[in-house]
Every structure is written in structure tokens, then in C-alpha cells.
Amino acid sequence: SLVYDILYRPKELENVPMWDQIGEYVKIRRRTRKRRRTAAPENLENSDTESESDVISVSDSSELLFLPIHPQYTTHALRKRKIRHIPVLCGWPIPRRDLADQNDKYSVSVLSLFQPWARSLTDPLKQDNVSWNDALAQLLSRLPPHHLEVIDHMQEQWECKLAADDFS
């Protein structure tokens, strides 16, 4: 699942936020090769079946391996895309940042996309003693301009919908 891919991402991507991981890397099936059998012919009664020990994952220098705790550690890896993709968000839209009752939801959404996740299932986005709004403010102060531009475009989507409603 995507959550495992983010939490147990390769060490090389430890400081990469989900937005960049999805846009710049693609999950691939690792190449495998068959191991040569050295057993005597009489021990090969079921020689037409392969066991897991007969297949070895072959690591390519362009593959980034998930952490061993990842459920697909032996079968999948990440590879950098030749051309960066823009992630398409499915499901619920990013909440509006200009509505006070949506502040926490907005903060969680932006942090989820642009804050590198810690390797903790309990709270991978912020420390316990920090509010969601404060965690977002800390993040926004250190984000590169292209991420801030993406975040602004998410708000512009709402503004366009409101403007369209005003003219209909």
C-alpha cells in the first residue's frame, strides 16, 4: 500500500515528502533470476516446481530498496522517473485554508503531502506537543518555492469554484 511505501521508503528518500516521492519515483517489480540447482537428480522429484530459495532478487543500481520491514521488500523497489509526474489526488479534496473550521484538516492534508513522514505509525507528521497549525507553520517556513506554489494552486481551485458559483 502507499502508506507502507511512504513509511518504509528507502533510506535514500528519508527526507523526501510524499508529493516528491510519488512524482519523482515509480514502484517497480524487482528483477529476479533463478538459482542453479546443485542437488543430486534423485532428490529432484519435484524439479518442475520452484521454491522461494530458487529465486533471487537481482538489485539494479537504479533501484532503491524499501526497508526490510516493508511487506514487499523482496519483490518491489523504487526507481527514479526520467520525467517528473504531477501527482493526481483522488478522493476528498484538500480543505480550504480560509475557513477556520477546516484549519486542522487543511494542516493535516498539507503536512501529509509535503512533510517527510517519520517512521512512526502513531504520529508520522508532527510531535505530540505541537498543534497541527503550528506544525504547518513550521513546515511552510522551510518549504522550497515550488512546493509553496503547488499549495497555493490547491487553494486557487477553491477560489475558481467559488467564482464560478457567483456567476451562475
CSV table of N, CA and C in Angstrom, one decimal:
chain,number,residue,atom,x,y,z
A,1,SER,N,0.8,-1.2,0.0
A,1,SER,CA,0.0,0.0,0.0
A,1,SER,C,0.9,1.2,0.0
A,2,LEU,N,0.3,2.4,-0.4
A,2,LEU,CA,1.0,3.6,-0.4
A,2,LEU,C,1.6,4.0,1.0
A,3,VAL,N,0.8,3.7,2.0
A,3,VAL,CA,1.3,4.1,3.4
A,3,VAL,C,2.6,3.3,3.7
A,4,TYR,N,2.6,2.0,3.4
A,4,TYR,CA,3.9,1.3,3.6
A,4,TYR,C,5.0,1.8,2.8
A,5,ASP,N,4.7,2.2,1.5
A,5,ASP,CA,5.7,2.7,0.6
A,5,ASP,C,6.3,4.0,1.2
A,6,ILE,N,5.5,4.8,1.8
A,6,ILE,CA,6.0,6.1,2.4
A,6,ILE,C,6.7,5.8,3.7
A,7,LEU,N,6.1,5.1,4.6
A,7,LEU,CA,6.7,4.8,5.9
A,7,LEU,C,8.0,4.1,5.8
A,8,TYR,N,8.0,3.1,5.0
A,8,TYR,CA,9.2,2.2,4.9
A,8,TYR,C,10.0,2.4,3.6
A,9,ARG,N,10.0,3.7,3.2
A,9,ARG,CA,10.7,4.1,1.9
A,9,ARG,C,12.2,3.8,2.1
A,10,PRO,N,12.9,3.8,1.0
A,10,PRO,CA,14.3,3.6,1.0
A,10,PRO,C,15.0,4.7,1.8
A,11,LYS,N,16.1,4.3,2.4
A,11,LYS,CA,16.9,5.3,3.3
A,11,LYS,C,17.3,6.5,2.5
A,12,GLU,N,17.5,6.3,1.2
A,12,GLU,CA,17.9,7.4,0.3
A,12,GLU,C,16.8,8.5,0.2
A,13,LEU,N,15.6,8.1,0.5
A,13,LEU,CA,14.5,9.0,0.4
A,13,LEU,C,13.9,9.5,1.8
A,14,GLU,N,14.7,9.3,2.8
A,14,GLU,CA,14.3,9.6,4.2
A,14,GLU,C,13.7,11.0,4.3
A,15,ASN,N,14.3,12.0,3.6
A,15,ASN,CA,13.9,13.4,3.8
A,15,ASN,C,13.1,13.8,2.6
A,16,VAL,N,12.5,12.9,1.9
A,16,VAL,CA,11.7,13.3,0.7
A,16,VAL,C,10.2,13.2,1.1
A,17,PRO,N,9.4,14.3,0.8
A,17,PRO,CA,8.0,14.2,1.2
A,17,PRO,C,7.2,13.3,0.2
A,18,MET,N,6.0,13.0,0.6
A,18,MET,CA,5.2,12.1,-0.3
A,18,MET,C,5.0,12.7,-1.6
A,19,TRP,N,4.7,14.0,-1.7
A,19,TRP,CA,4.5,14.6,-3.0
A,19,TRP,C,5.6,14.4,-4.0
A,20,ASP,N,6.8,14.5,-3.5
A,20,ASP,CA,8.0,14.3,-4.4
A,20,ASP,C,8.2,12.8,-4.6
A,21,GLN,N,8.0,12.0,-3.6
A,21,GLN,CA,8.2,10.5,-3.9
A,21,GLN,C,7.3,10.0,-4.9
A,22,ILE,N,6.0,10.4,-4.9
A,22,ILE,CA,5.1,10.0,-5.9
A,22,ILE,C,5.4,10.6,-7.3
A,23,GLY,N,5.8,11.8,-7.3
A,23,GLY,CA,6.0,12.5,-8.6
A,23,GLY,C,7.3,12.1,-9.2
A,24,GLU,N,8.3,11.8,-8.4
A,24,GLU,CA,9.7,11.5,-9.0
A,24,GLU,C,10.1,10.1,-9.0
A,25,TYR,N,9.3,9.2,-8.3
A,25,TYR,CA,9.7,7.8,-8.3
A,25,TYR,C,8.6,6.9,-8.7
A,26,VAL,N,8.8,5.8,-9.2
A,26,VAL,CA,7.8,4.8,-9.6
A,26,VAL,C,8.1,3.5,-8.9
A,27,LYS,N,7.1,2.8,-8.4
A,27,LYS,CA,7.3,1.5,-7.8
A,27,LYS,C,7.4,0.4,-8.9
A,28,ILE,N,8.4,-0.4,-8.8
A,28,ILE,CA,8.6,-1.4,-9.9
A,28,ILE,C,8.8,-2.8,-9.2
A,29,ARG,N,8.5,-3.8,-10.0
A,29,ARG,CA,8.7,-5.1,-9.6
A,29,ARG,C,10.2,-5.4,-9.8
A,30,ARG,N,10.9,-6.0,-8.7
A,30,ARG,CA,12.3,-6.3,-8.8
A,30,ARG,C,12.5,-7.4,-9.8
A,31,ARG,N,13.6,-7.3,-10.5
A,31,ARG,CA,14.0,-8.4,-11.4
A,31,ARG,C,14.5,-9.6,-10.5
A,32,THR,N,14.3,-10.8,-11.0
A,32,THR,CA,14.7,-12.0,-10.3
A,32,THR,C,15.5,-12.9,-11.2
A,33,ARG,N,16.3,-13.7,-10.7
A,33,ARG,CA,16.9,-14.8,-11.5
A,33,ARG,C,16.8,-16.1,-10.8
A,34,LYS,N,16.8,-17.2,-11.5
A,34,LYS,CA,16.7,-18.5,-10.9
A,34,LYS,C,18.1,-19.0,-10.5
A,35,ARG,N,18.1,-19.6,-9.3
A,35,ARG,CA,19.3,-20.1,-8.7
A,35,ARG,C,19.5,-21.5,-9.3
A,36,ARG,N,20.8,-21.8,-9.6
A,36,ARG,CA,21.1,-23.1,-10.2
A,36,ARG,C,21.0,-24.2,-9.1
A,37,ARG,N,20.4,-25.3,-9.5
A,37,ARG,CA,20.3,-26.4,-8.5
A,37,ARG,C,21.5,-27.2,-8.5
A,38,THR,N,21.9,-27.6,-7.3
A,38,THR,CA,23.2,-28.5,-7.2
A,38,THR,C,22.9,-29.8,-6.6
A,39,ALA,N,21.6,-30.1,-6.3
A,39,ALA,CA,21.2,-31.3,-5.7
A,39,ALA,C,21.3,-32.5,-6.7
A,40,ALA,N,21.5,-33.7,-6.1
A,40,ALA,CA,21.6,-34.9,-7.0
A,40,ALA,C,20.2,-35.1,-7.7
A,41,PRO,N,20.2,-35.8,-8.9
A,41,PRO,CA,19.0,-36.0,-9.6
A,41,PRO,C,17.9,-36.8,-8.8
A,42,GLU,N,18.3,-37.7,-7.9
A,42,GLU,CA,17.3,-38.4,-7.2
A,42,GLU,C,16.6,-37.6,-6.2
A,43,ASN,N,17.1,-36.4,-5.8
A,43,ASN,CA,16.4,-35.5,-4.9
A,43,ASN,C,15.6,-34.5,-5.6
A,44,LEU,N,15.5,-34.6,-6.9
A,44,LEU,CA,14.7,-33.6,-7.7
A,44,LEU,C,13.4,-34.2,-8.1
A,45,GLU,N,12.7,-34.9,-7.3
A,45,GLU,CA,11.4,-35.4,-7.6
A,45,GLU,C,10.4,-34.4,-8.1
A,46,ASN,N,10.4,-33.2,-7.5
A,46,ASN,CA,9.5,-32.1,-7.9
A,46,ASN,C,10.3,-31.0,-8.5
A,47,SER,N,11.2,-31.4,-9.5
A,47,SER,CA,12.1,-30.4,-10.1
A,47,SER,C,11.3,-29.4,-10.9
A,48,ASP,N,10.1,-29.6,-11.2
A,48,ASP,CA,9.4,-28.6,-12.1
A,48,ASP,C,8.7,-27.5,-11.2
A,49,THR,N,8.8,-27.6,-9.9
A,49,THR,CA,8.3,-26.5,-9.1
A,49,THR,C,9.5,-25.7,-8.5
A,50,GLU,N,9.2,-24.4,-8.3
A,50,GLU,CA,10.3,-23.6,-7.8
A,50,GLU,C,9.9,-23.2,-6.3
A,51,SER,N,10.9,-23.2,-5.5
A,51,SER,CA,10.7,-22.7,-4.1
A,51,SER,C,11.2,-21.3,-4.0
A,52,GLU,N,10.9,-20.6,-3.0
A,52,GLU,CA,11.4,-19.2,-2.8
A,52,GLU,C,12.9,-19.2,-2.8
A,53,SER,N,13.6,-20.2,-2.3
A,53,SER,CA,15.1,-20.2,-2.3
A,53,SER,C,15.7,-20.4,-3.7
A,54,ASP,N,14.8,-20.8,-4.7
A,54,ASP,CA,15.3,-20.9,-6.0
A,54,ASP,C,15.3,-19.6,-6.8
A,55,VAL,N,14.7,-18.6,-6.3
A,55,VAL,CA,14.6,-17.3,-7.0
A,55,VAL,C,15.3,-16.3,-6.1
A,56,ILE,N,16.2,-15.5,-6.7
A,56,ILE,CA,17.0,-14.5,-6.1
A,56,ILE,C,16.6,-13.2,-6.7
A,57,SER,N,16.4,-12.1,-5.8
A,57,SER,CA,16.2,-10.8,-6.4
A,57,SER,C,17.5,-10.2,-6.8
A,58,VAL,N,17.5,-9.6,-8.0
A,58,VAL,CA,18.7,-9.0,-8.6
A,58,VAL,C,18.6,-7.5,-8.4
A,59,SER,N,19.5,-6.9,-7.7
A,59,SER,CA,19.4,-5.5,-7.4
A,59,SER,C,20.1,-4.8,-8.6
A,60,ASP,N,19.5,-3.8,-9.1
A,60,ASP,CA,20.0,-2.9,-10.1
A,60,ASP,C,20.4,-1.6,-9.4
A,61,SER,N,21.5,-1.0,-9.9
A,61,SER,CA,22.0,0.2,-9.3
A,61,SER,C,21.0,1.3,-9.3
A,62,SER,N,20.0,1.3,-10.2
A,62,SER,CA,19.0,2.4,-10.3
A,62,SER,C,17.8,2.1,-9.3
A,63,GLU,N,17.8,0.9,-8.7
A,63,GLU,CA,16.7,0.5,-7.8
A,63,GLU,C,17.0,1.0,-6.4
A,64,LEU,N,16.0,1.6,-5.8
A,64,LEU,CA,16.1,2.0,-4.4
A,64,LEU,C,15.2,1.0,-3.6
A,65,LEU,N,15.9,0.3,-2.7
A,65,LEU,CA,15.2,-0.8,-1.9
A,65,LEU,C,14.4,-0.2,-0.7
A,66,PHE,N,13.2,-0.7,-0.5
A,66,PHE,CA,12.4,-0.4,0.7
A,66,PHE,C,13.2,-1.0,1.9
A,67,LEU,N,12.8,-0.5,3.1
A,67,LEU,CA,13.3,-1.1,4.3
A,67,LEU,C,12.9,-2.5,4.4
A,68,PRO,N,13.7,-3.4,5.1
A,68,PRO,CA,13.3,-4.8,5.2
A,68,PRO,C,12.0,-5.1,5.9
A,69,ILE,N,11.4,-4.1,6.6
A,69,ILE,CA,10.1,-4.3,7.3
A,69,ILE,C,9.0,-4.2,6.3
A,70,HIS,N,9.2,-3.6,5.1
A,70,HIS,CA,8.2,-3.4,4.1
A,70,HIS,C,7.7,-4.7,3.6
A,71,PRO,N,6.4,-4.9,3.5
A,71,PRO,CA,5.8,-6.2,3.1
A,71,PRO,C,6.3,-6.7,1.7
A,72,GLN,N,6.7,-5.7,0.9
A,72,GLN,CA,7.1,-6.1,-0.5
A,72,GLN,C,8.6,-5.8,-0.7
A,73,TYR,N,9.4,-5.9,0.4
A,73,TYR,CA,10.8,-5.7,0.4
A,73,TYR,C,11.5,-6.5,-0.7
A,74,THR,N,11.2,-7.8,-0.7
A,74,THR,CA,11.9,-8.7,-1.6
A,74,THR,C,11.4,-8.7,-3.1
A,75,THR,N,10.2,-8.1,-3.3
A,75,THR,CA,9.6,-8.1,-4.6
A,75,THR,C,9.5,-6.8,-5.4
A,76,HIS,N,9.6,-5.7,-4.6
A,76,HIS,CA,9.4,-4.4,-5.3
A,76,HIS,C,10.5,-3.4,-4.8
A,77,ALA,N,10.7,-2.4,-5.6
A,77,ALA,CA,11.6,-1.3,-5.3
A,77,ALA,C,11.1,0.0,-5.9
A,78,LEU,N,11.8,1.1,-5.7
A,78,LEU,CA,11.5,2.3,-6.4
A,78,LEU,C,12.6,2.7,-7.4
A,79,ARG,N,12.2,3.3,-8.4
A,79,ARG,CA,13.2,3.8,-9.5
A,79,ARG,C,12.8,5.2,-9.8
A,80,LYS,N,13.8,6.1,-10.0
A,80,LYS,CA,13.6,7.5,-10.3
A,80,LYS,C,13.0,7.5,-11.7
A,81,ARG,N,12.0,8.4,-11.9
A,81,ARG,CA,11.4,8.6,-13.2
A,81,ARG,C,12.3,9.4,-14.1
A,82,LYS,N,12.2,9.2,-15.3
A,82,LYS,CA,13.0,10.1,-16.3
A,82,LYS,C,12.4,11.4,-16.4
A,83,ILE,N,11.0,11.5,-16.3
A,83,ILE,CA,10.3,12.7,-16.4
A,83,ILE,C,9.4,12.8,-15.1
A,84,ARG,N,9.5,13.9,-14.4
A,84,ARG,CA,8.7,14.1,-13.2
A,84,ARG,C,7.3,14.1,-13.5
A,85,HIS,N,6.4,13.5,-12.7
A,85,HIS,CA,5.0,13.5,-12.9
A,85,HIS,C,4.4,14.4,-11.8
A,86,ILE,N,3.2,14.9,-12.1
A,86,ILE,CA,2.5,15.7,-11.1
A,86,ILE,C,1.5,14.7,-10.5
A,87,PRO,N,1.5,14.5,-9.2
A,87,PRO,CA,0.6,13.6,-8.6
A,87,PRO,C,-0.9,14.1,-8.8
A,88,VAL,N,-1.8,13.2,-9.0
A,88,VAL,CA,-3.2,13.5,-9.1
A,88,VAL,C,-3.8,13.0,-7.8
A,89,LEU,N,-4.5,13.9,-7.1
A,89,LEU,CA,-5.1,13.5,-5.8
A,89,LEU,C,-6.5,13.0,-6.1
A,90,CYS,N,-6.8,11.8,-5.5
A,90,CYS,CA,-8.1,11.2,-5.7
A,90,CYS,C,-8.8,11.2,-4.3
A,91,GLY,N,-10.1,11.2,-4.3
A,91,GLY,CA,-10.8,11.1,-3.1
A,91,GLY,C,-11.2,12.5,-2.7
A,92,TRP,N,-11.2,12.8,-1.4
A,92,TRP,CA,-11.7,14.1,-0.9
A,92,TRP,C,-10.7,15.2,-1.3
A,93,PRO,N,-11.2,16.4,-1.6
A,93,PRO,CA,-10.4,17.5,-2.0
A,93,PRO,C,-9.6,18.0,-0.8
A,94,ILE,N,-8.5,18.7,-1.0
A,94,ILE,CA,-7.8,19.4,0.0
A,94,ILE,C,-8.7,20.5,0.6
A,95,PRO,N,-8.9,20.5,1.9
A,95,PRO,CA,-9.8,21.5,2.5
A,95,PRO,C,-9.3,22.9,2.2
A,96,ARG,N,-10.3,23.9,2.4
A,96,ARG,CA,-9.9,25.3,2.2
A,96,ARG,C,-9.1,25.8,3.3
A,97,ARG,N,-8.1,26.6,3.0
A,97,ARG,CA,-7.3,27.2,4.1
A,97,ARG,C,-7.9,28.4,4.7
A,98,ASP,N,-8.9,29.0,4.0
A,98,ASP,CA,-9.5,30.2,4.5
A,98,ASP,C,-10.7,30.0,5.4
A,99,LEU,N,-11.1,28.8,5.7
A,99,LEU,CA,-12.2,28.5,6.7
A,99,LEU,C,-11.6,28.0,8.0
A,100,ALA,N,-12.0,28.8,9.1
A,100,ALA,CA,-11.5,28.4,10.4
A,100,ALA,C,-11.8,27.0,10.8
A,101,ASP,N,-13.0,26.6,10.5
A,101,ASP,CA,-13.5,25.2,10.9
A,101,ASP,C,-12.7,24.1,10.2
A,102,GLN,N,-12.0,24.4,9.1
A,102,GLN,CA,-11.2,23.4,8.4
A,102,GLN,C,-9.7,23.5,8.6
A,103,ASN,N,-9.3,24.3,9.6
A,103,ASN,CA,-7.8,24.6,9.8
A,103,ASN,C,-7.1,23.3,10.0
A,104,ASP,N,-7.5,22.5,11.0
A,104,ASP,CA,-6.8,21.2,11.3
A,104,ASP,C,-6.8,20.3,10.1
A,105,LYS,N,-7.9,20.1,9.4
A,105,LYS,CA,-8.0,19.2,8.3
A,105,LYS,C,-7.0,19.7,7.2
A,106,TYR,N,-7.0,21.0,7.0
A,106,TYR,CA,-6.1,21.6,6.0
A,106,TYR,C,-4.7,21.4,6.3
A,107,SER,N,-4.3,21.6,7.6
A,107,SER,CA,-3.0,21.4,8.1
A,107,SER,C,-2.5,19.9,7.9
A,108,VAL,N,-3.4,19.0,8.3
A,108,VAL,CA,-3.0,17.6,8.2
A,108,VAL,C,-2.8,17.2,6.7
A,109,SER,N,-3.7,17.7,5.8
A,109,SER,CA,-3.6,17.4,4.4
A,109,SER,C,-2.3,17.9,3.8
A,110,VAL,N,-1.9,19.2,4.1
A,110,VAL,CA,-0.7,19.7,3.5
A,110,VAL,C,0.5,19.1,4.1
A,111,LEU,N,0.5,18.8,5.4
A,111,LEU,CA,1.6,18.1,6.1
A,111,LEU,C,1.8,16.7,5.5
A,112,SER,N,0.7,16.0,5.2
A,112,SER,CA,0.8,14.7,4.7
A,112,SER,C,1.5,14.7,3.3
A,113,LEU,N,1.3,15.7,2.5
A,113,LEU,CA,1.8,15.7,1.2
A,113,LEU,C,3.3,16.3,1.2
A,114,PHE,N,3.6,17.2,2.1
A,114,PHE,CA,4.9,18.0,1.9
A,114,PHE,C,5.8,17.8,3.1
A,115,GLN,N,5.4,17.2,4.2
A,115,GLN,CA,6.3,16.9,5.3
A,115,GLN,C,6.9,15.5,5.2
A,116,PRO,N,8.2,15.3,5.1
A,116,PRO,CA,8.7,13.9,5.1
A,116,PRO,C,8.2,13.2,6.4
A,117,TRP,N,7.6,12.0,6.1
A,117,TRP,CA,7.0,11.2,7.2
A,117,TRP,C,8.1,10.6,8.1
A,118,ALA,N,7.8,10.6,9.4
A,118,ALA,CA,8.7,9.9,10.3
A,118,ALA,C,8.3,8.4,10.2
A,119,ARG,N,9.1,7.5,10.7
A,119,ARG,CA,8.8,6.1,10.6
A,119,ARG,C,8.1,5.6,11.8
A,120,SER,N,7.0,6.3,12.1
A,120,SER,CA,6.2,6.0,13.2
A,120,SER,C,4.7,5.9,12.8
A,121,LEU,N,4.0,4.8,13.2
A,121,LEU,CA,2.6,4.7,12.8
A,121,LEU,C,1.7,5.5,13.7
A,122,THR,N,2.2,5.9,14.9
A,122,THR,CA,1.3,6.7,15.8
A,122,THR,C,1.2,8.1,15.3
A,123,ASP,N,2.3,8.8,15.0
A,123,ASP,CA,2.2,10.2,14.5
A,123,ASP,C,3.4,10.5,13.6
A,124,PRO,N,3.3,10.2,12.4
A,124,PRO,CA,4.4,10.3,11.5
A,124,PRO,C,4.6,11.8,11.0
A,125,LEU,N,3.7,12.7,11.3
A,125,LEU,CA,3.8,14.1,10.7
A,125,LEU,C,4.2,15.2,11.7
A,126,LYS,N,4.0,15.0,13.0
A,126,LYS,CA,4.4,16.0,13.9
A,126,LYS,C,4.7,15.4,15.3
A,127,GLN,N,5.2,16.2,16.2
A,127,GLN,CA,5.4,15.8,17.6
A,127,GLN,C,4.1,15.9,18.3
A,128,ASP,N,4.0,15.1,19.4
A,128,ASP,CA,2.7,15.1,20.2
A,128,ASP,C,2.4,16.5,20.8
A,129,ASN,N,3.4,17.2,21.2
A,129,ASN,CA,3.2,18.5,21.9
A,129,ASN,C,3.0,19.7,21.0
A,130,VAL,N,2.9,19.5,19.7
A,130,VAL,CA,2.8,20.6,18.7
A,130,VAL,C,1.4,20.5,18.0
A,131,SER,N,0.8,21.6,17.9
A,131,SER,CA,-0.6,21.6,17.2
A,131,SER,C,-0.4,21.4,15.7
A,132,TRP,N,-1.5,21.0,15.1
A,132,TRP,CA,-1.4,20.9,13.6
A,132,TRP,C,-1.1,22.2,12.9
A,133,ASN,N,-1.7,23.3,13.4
A,133,ASN,CA,-1.4,24.6,12.8
A,133,ASN,C,0.0,25.0,13.0
A,134,ASP,N,0.6,24.8,14.2
A,134,ASP,CA,2.0,25.2,14.4
A,134,ASP,C,2.9,24.3,13.6
A,135,ALA,N,2.6,23.0,13.4
A,135,ALA,CA,3.4,22.1,12.6
A,135,ALA,C,3.4,22.6,11.2
A,136,LEU,N,2.2,23.0,10.7
A,136,LEU,CA,2.1,23.5,9.3
A,136,LEU,C,2.9,24.8,9.2
A,137,ALA,N,2.8,25.7,10.1
A,137,ALA,CA,3.6,27.0,10.0
A,137,ALA,C,5.1,26.7,10.0
A,138,GLN,N,5.5,25.8,10.8
A,138,GLN,CA,7.0,25.4,10.8
A,138,GLN,C,7.4,24.9,9.4
A,139,LEU,N,6.5,24.0,8.8
A,139,LEU,CA,6.8,23.4,7.5
A,139,LEU,C,6.8,24.5,6.4
A,140,LEU,N,5.8,25.4,6.4
A,140,LEU,CA,5.7,26.4,5.4
A,140,LEU,C,6.9,27.3,5.4
A,141,SER,N,7.5,27.6,6.6
A,141,SER,CA,8.7,28.5,6.7
A,141,SER,C,9.9,27.9,6.0
A,142,ARG,N,10.0,26.6,5.8
A,142,ARG,CA,11.2,26.0,5.2
A,142,ARG,C,10.9,25.3,3.9
A,143,LEU,N,9.7,25.3,3.4
A,143,LEU,CA,9.5,24.7,2.1
A,143,LEU,C,10.1,25.5,0.9
A,144,PRO,N,10.5,24.8,-0.1
A,144,PRO,CA,11.0,25.5,-1.3
A,144,PRO,C,9.9,26.2,-2.0
A,145,PRO,N,10.2,27.2,-2.8
A,145,PRO,CA,9.2,27.9,-3.5
A,145,PRO,C,8.2,27.1,-4.4
A,146,HIS,N,8.8,26.1,-5.1
A,146,HIS,CA,7.9,25.3,-6.0
A,146,HIS,C,6.8,24.5,-5.2
A,147,HIS,N,7.1,24.1,-3.9
A,147,HIS,CA,6.1,23.5,-3.1
A,147,HIS,C,5.0,24.5,-2.7
A,148,LEU,N,5.5,25.7,-2.3
A,148,LEU,CA,4.5,26.7,-1.9
A,148,LEU,C,3.6,27.1,-3.0
A,149,GLU,N,4.1,27.1,-4.2
A,149,GLU,CA,3.3,27.3,-5.4
A,149,GLU,C,2.2,26.3,-5.6
A,150,VAL,N,2.6,25.0,-5.4
A,150,VAL,CA,1.6,23.9,-5.5
A,150,VAL,C,0.5,24.1,-4.5
A,151,ILE,N,0.9,24.4,-3.3
A,151,ILE,CA,-0.1,24.6,-2.2
A,151,ILE,C,-1.0,25.8,-2.5
A,152,ASP,N,-0.4,26.8,-3.1
A,152,ASP,CA,-1.3,28.0,-3.5
A,152,ASP,C,-2.3,27.6,-4.6
A,153,HIS,N,-1.8,26.7,-5.5
A,153,HIS,CA,-2.7,26.3,-6.6
A,153,HIS,C,-3.9,25.4,-6.0
A,154,MET,N,-3.6,24.7,-5.0
A,154,MET,CA,-4.7,23.9,-4.3
A,154,MET,C,-5.8,24.9,-3.8
A,155,GLN,N,-5.4,26.0,-3.3
A,155,GLN,CA,-6.4,27.0,-2.8
A,155,GLN,C,-7.1,27.7,-3.9
A,156,GLU,N,-6.3,27.9,-5.0
A,156,GLU,CA,-6.9,28.6,-6.2
A,156,GLU,C,-8.1,27.7,-6.8
A,157,GLN,N,-8.0,26.4,-6.7
A,157,GLN,CA,-9.0,25.6,-7.1
A,157,GLN,C,-10.3,25.9,-6.4
A,158,TRP,N,-10.3,26.1,-5.1
A,158,TRP,CA,-11.5,26.5,-4.4
A,158,TRP,C,-12.0,27.9,-4.8
A,159,GLU,N,-11.0,28.8,-5.0
A,159,GLU,CA,-11.4,30.2,-5.4
A,159,GLU,C,-12.1,30.2,-6.8
A,160,CYS,N,-11.6,29.3,-7.7
A,160,CYS,CA,-12.3,29.2,-9.0
A,160,CYS,C,-13.7,28.7,-8.9
A,161,LYS,N,-13.8,27.7,-8.0
A,161,LYS,CA,-15.2,27.1,-7.8
A,161,LYS,C,-16.1,28.1,-7.3
A,162,LEU,N,-15.7,28.9,-6.3
A,162,LEU,CA,-16.5,30.0,-5.7
A,162,LEU,C,-16.8,31.0,-6.8
A,163,ALA,N,-15.9,31.4,-7.6
A,163,ALA,CA,-16.1,32.4,-8.6
A,163,ALA,C,-17.1,31.9,-9.6
A,164,ALA,N,-17.0,30.7,-10.0
A,164,ALA,CA,-18.0,30.1,-10.9
A,164,ALA,C,-19.4,30.1,-10.3
A,165,ASP,N,-19.5,29.8,-9.1
A,165,ASP,CA,-20.8,29.8,-8.4
A,165,ASP,C,-21.4,31.2,-8.4
A,166,ASP,N,-20.5,32.2,-8.2
A,166,ASP,CA,-21.0,33.6,-8.2
A,166,ASP,C,-21.6,34.0,-9.5
A,167,PHE,N,-21.1,33.5,-10.6
A,167,PHE,CA,-21.6,33.9,-11.9
A,167,PHE,C,-22.6,33.0,-12.5
A,168,SER,N,-23.0,32.0,-11.8
A,168,SER,CA,-24.1,31.1,-12.3
A,168,SER,C,-25.4,31.4,-11.8
